[in-house]
Coordinates of C-alpha atoms and ligand atoms in Angstrom, one line a residue:
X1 CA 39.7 9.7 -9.5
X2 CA 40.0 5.8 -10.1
X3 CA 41.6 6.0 -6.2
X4 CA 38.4 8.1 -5.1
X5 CA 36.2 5.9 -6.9
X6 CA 38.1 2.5 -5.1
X7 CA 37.8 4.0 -1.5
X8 CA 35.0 6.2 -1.2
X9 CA 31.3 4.8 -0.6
X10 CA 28.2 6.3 -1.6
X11 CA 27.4 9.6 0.6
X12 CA 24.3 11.1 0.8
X13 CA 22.1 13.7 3.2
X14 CA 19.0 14.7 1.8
X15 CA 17.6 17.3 3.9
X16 CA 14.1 17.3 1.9
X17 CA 13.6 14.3 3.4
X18 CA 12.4 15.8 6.7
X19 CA 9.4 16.9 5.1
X20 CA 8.3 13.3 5.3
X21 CA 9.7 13.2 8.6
X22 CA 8.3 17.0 10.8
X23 CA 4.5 15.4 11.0
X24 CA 6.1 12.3 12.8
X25 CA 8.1 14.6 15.2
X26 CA 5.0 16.5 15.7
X27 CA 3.1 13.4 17.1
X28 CA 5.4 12.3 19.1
X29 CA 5.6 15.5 20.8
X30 CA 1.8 15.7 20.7
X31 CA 1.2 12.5 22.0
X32 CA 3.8 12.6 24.9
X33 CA 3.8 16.4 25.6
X34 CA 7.4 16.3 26.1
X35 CA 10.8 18.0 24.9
X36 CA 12.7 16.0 22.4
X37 CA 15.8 14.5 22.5
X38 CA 17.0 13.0 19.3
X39 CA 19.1 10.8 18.1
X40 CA 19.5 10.2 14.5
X41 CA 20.7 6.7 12.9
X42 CA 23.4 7.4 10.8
X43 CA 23.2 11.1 10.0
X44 CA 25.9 11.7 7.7
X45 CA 26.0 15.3 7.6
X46 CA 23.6 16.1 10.6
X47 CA 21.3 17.7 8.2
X48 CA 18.1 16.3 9.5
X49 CA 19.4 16.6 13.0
X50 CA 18.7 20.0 12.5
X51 CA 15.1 19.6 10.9
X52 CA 13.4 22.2 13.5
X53 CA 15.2 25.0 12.2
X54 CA 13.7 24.6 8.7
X55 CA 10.5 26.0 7.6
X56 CA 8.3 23.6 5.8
X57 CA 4.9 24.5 3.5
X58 CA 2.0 22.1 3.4
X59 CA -0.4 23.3 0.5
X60 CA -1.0 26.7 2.8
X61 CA -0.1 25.6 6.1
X62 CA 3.8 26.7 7.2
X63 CA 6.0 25.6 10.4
X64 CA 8.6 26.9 11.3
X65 CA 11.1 29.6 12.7
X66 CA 10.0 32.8 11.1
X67 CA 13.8 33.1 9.7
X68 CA 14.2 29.9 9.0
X69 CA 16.8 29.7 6.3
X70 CA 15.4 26.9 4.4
X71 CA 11.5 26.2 3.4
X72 CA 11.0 23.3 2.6
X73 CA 7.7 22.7 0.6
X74 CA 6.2 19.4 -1.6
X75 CA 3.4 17.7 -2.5
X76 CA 1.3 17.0 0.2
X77 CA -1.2 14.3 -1.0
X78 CA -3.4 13.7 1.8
X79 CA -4.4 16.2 4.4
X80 CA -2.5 15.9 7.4
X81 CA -4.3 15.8 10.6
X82 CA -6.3 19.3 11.9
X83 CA -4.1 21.0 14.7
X84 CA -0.4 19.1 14.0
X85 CA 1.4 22.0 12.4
X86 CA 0.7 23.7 15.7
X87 CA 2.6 21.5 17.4
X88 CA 5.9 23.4 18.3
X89 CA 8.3 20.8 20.3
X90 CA 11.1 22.0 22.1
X91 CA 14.1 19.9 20.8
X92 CA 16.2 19.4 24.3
X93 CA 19.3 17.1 23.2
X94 CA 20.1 16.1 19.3
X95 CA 23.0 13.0 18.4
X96 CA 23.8 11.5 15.6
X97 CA 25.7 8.0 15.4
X98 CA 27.6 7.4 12.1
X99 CA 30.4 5.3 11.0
X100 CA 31.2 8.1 8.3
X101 CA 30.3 11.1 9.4
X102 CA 30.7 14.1 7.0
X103 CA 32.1 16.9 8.5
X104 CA 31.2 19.5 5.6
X105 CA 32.3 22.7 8.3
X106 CA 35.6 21.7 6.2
X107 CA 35.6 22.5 2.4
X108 CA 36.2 18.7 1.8
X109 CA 33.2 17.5 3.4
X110 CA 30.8 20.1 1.3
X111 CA 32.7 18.9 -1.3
X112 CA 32.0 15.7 -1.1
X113 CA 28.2 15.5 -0.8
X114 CA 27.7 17.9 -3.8
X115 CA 30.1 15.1 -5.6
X116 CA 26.8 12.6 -4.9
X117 CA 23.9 14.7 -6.4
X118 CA 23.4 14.2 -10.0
X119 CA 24.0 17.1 -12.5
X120 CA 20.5 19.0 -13.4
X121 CA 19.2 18.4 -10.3
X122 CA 19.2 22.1 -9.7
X123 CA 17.1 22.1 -6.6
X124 CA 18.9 19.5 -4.6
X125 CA 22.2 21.3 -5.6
X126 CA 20.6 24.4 -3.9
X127 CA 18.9 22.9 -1.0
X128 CA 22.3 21.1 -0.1
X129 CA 24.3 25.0 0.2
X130 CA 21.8 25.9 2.1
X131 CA 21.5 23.2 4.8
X132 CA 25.5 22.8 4.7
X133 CA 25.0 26.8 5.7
X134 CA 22.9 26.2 8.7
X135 CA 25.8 22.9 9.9
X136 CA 27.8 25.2 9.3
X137 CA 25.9 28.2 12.1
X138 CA 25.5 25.5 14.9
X139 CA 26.7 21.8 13.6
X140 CA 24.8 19.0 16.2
X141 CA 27.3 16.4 17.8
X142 CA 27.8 13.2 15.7
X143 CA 29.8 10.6 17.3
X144 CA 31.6 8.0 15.0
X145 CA 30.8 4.6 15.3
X146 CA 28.6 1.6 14.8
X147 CA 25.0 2.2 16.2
X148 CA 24.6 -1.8 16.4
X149 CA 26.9 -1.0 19.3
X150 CA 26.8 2.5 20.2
X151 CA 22.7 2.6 20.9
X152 CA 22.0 0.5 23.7
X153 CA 24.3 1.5 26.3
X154 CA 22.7 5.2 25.1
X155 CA 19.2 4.4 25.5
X156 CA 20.2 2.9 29.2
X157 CA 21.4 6.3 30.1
X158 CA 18.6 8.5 28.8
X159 CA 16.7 10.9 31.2
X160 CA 12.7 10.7 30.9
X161 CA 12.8 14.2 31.8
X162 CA 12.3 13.9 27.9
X163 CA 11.2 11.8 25.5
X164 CA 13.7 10.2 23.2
X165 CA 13.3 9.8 19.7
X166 CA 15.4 7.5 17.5
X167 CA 15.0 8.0 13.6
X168 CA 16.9 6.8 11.0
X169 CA 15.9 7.2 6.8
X170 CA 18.5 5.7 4.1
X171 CA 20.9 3.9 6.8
X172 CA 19.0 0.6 7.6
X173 CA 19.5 -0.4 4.1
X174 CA 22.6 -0.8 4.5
X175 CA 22.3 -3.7 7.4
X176 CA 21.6 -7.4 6.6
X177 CA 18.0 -8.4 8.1
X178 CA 20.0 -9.6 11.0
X179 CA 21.2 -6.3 12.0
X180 CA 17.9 -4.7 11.9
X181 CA 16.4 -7.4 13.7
X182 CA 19.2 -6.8 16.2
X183 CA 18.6 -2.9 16.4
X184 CA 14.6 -3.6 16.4
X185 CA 15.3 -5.8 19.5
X186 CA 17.3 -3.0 21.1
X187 CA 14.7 -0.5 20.8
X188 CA 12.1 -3.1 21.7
X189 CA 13.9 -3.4 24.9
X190 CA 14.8 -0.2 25.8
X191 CA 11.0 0.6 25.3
X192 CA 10.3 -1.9 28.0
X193 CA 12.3 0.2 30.4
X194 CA 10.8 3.7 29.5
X195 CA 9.1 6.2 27.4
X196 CA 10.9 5.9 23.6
X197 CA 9.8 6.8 19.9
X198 CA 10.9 5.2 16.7
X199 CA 10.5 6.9 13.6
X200 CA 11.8 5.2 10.4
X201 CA 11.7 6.1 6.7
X202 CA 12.3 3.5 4.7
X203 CA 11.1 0.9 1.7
X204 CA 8.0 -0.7 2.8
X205 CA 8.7 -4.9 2.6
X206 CA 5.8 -5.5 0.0
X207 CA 7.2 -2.0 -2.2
X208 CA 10.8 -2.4 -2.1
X209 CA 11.4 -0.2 -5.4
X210 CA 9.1 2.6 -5.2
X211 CA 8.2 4.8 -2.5
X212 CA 8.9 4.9 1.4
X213 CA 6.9 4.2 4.5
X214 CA 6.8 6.3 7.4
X215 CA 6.7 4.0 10.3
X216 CA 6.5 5.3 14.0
X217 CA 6.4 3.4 17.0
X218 CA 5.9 5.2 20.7
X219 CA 6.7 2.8 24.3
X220 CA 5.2 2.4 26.3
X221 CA 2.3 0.3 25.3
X222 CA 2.4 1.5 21.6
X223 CA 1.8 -0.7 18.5
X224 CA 3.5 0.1 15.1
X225 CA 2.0 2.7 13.0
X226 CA 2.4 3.3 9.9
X227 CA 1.7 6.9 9.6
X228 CA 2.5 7.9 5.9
X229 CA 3.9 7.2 2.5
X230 CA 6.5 9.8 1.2
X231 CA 8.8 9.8 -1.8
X232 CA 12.6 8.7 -1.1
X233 CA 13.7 12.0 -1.4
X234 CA 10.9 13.7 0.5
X235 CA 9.0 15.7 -2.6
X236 CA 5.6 14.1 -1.6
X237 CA 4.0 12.8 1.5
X238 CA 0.6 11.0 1.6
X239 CA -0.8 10.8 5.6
X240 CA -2.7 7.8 6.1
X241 CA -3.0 8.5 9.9
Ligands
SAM301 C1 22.7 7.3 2.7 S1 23.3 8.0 4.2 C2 21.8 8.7 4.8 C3 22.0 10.0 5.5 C4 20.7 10.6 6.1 N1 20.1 9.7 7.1 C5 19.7 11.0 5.1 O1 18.7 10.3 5.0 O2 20.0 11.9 4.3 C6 23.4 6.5 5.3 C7 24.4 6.8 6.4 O3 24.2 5.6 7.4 C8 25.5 5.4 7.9 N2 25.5 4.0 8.5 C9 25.2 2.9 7.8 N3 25.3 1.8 8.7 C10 25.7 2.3 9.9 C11 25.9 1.8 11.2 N4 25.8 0.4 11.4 N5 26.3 2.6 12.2 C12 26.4 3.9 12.0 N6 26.2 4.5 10.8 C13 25.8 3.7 9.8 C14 26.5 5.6 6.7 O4 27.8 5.9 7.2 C15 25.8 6.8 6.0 O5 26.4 8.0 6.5

């Protein structure tokens, strides 16, 4: 245990958290009219690699494969905008870049994430066997390595036969402000040169403790948006449009 607790960081893959995240898909598709290749910043697991096989509830709207093995549902807060949960994007290509992936097809891997979610927390505990179920079905490719240096010879290759979409939510806070400058500079670029979205989940600057913003950014052309604020952990999402 002391050995475990010496050499093994923090691990977590919240698959709630792509409740905040479908509405941003959905405009990205909607606004481009594309297929969807994704690539996830630092996945972990891959769970929200996989977030259009889930079914999701907001208030009495659903999305979602009829099957679906997971629904996700919160607390929607403010309506989100008429006609987006008709949006159904055809996801083409999916990635993820980690430095640690978690392979949880292996008993060690599951393991391991349910080591990181607190006792009580009775509907995490079940939403992670169930997402770990669907890896498990069809797990999405996750290459290991550093996506300071793995992204930008990436974006040079993509096709615009689709559009990519880079997301990331709970990985940038673990780079100094130097990095992310350096990763906002890669995607900057990379817009320059074609169509690219950018969806992040994270701590807005002037909120640092409490909840997250959802900020999306579509090349060419496109200014930042900030289209949301949603709970860390995904239980509520407020659309600000
Ligand atoms: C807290 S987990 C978040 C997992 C998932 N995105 C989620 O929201 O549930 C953060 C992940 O980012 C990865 N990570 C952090 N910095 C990275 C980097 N520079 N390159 C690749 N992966 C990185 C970590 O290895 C870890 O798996």
């Amino acid at each position: 245990m002391a050995r475990f607790l010496r050499e093994q960081g923090m691990q977590t893959n919240e698959v709630q958290r792509c409740y905040g995240l479908l509405p941003a898909f959905l405009l990205a598709a909607a606004e481009t009219g594309k297929a969807l290749d994704l690539i996830e910043l630092g996945p972990s697991a891959g769970f929200n690699l996989l977030w259009d096989r889930y079914a999701y509830r907001y208030r009495d709207e659903r999305w979602g494969p009829e099957t679906a093995p997971i629904e996700l549902d919160g607390e929607l807060r403010s309506a989100l905008p008429v006609g987006l949960l008709a949006i159904r994007p055809v996801v083409r290509a999916r990635l993820g870049i980690d430095l640690n992936p978690i392979d949880v097809t292996s008993a060690h891997g599951a393991r391991l994430l349910r080591s990181f979610i607190w006792p009580g927390q009775v509907e995490r505990q079940e939403r992670l066997e169930q997402a770990i179920e669907v890896v498990r079905a069809d797990p999405p490719r996750i290459v290991r390595g550093d996506y300071l240096e793995v992204l930008e010879p990436l974006l040079d290759k993509r096709s615009d036969v689709a559009l990519t979409v880079v997301y990331q939510t709970a990985s940038f806070s673990h780079l100094s402000s130097e990095q992310r400058q350096s990763i906002e500079l890669i995607l900057e670029k990379a817009g320059e040169r074609g169509p690219l979205a950018f969806i992040s989940g994270e701590h807005p600057p002037s909120d640092p403790a409490g909840y997250w913003q959802l900020r999306f950014r579509l090349w060419p052309g496109g200014e930042p948006r900030i289209l949301a604020r949603f709970d860390y952990h995904g239980r509520w999402l407020e659309w600000l449009g």
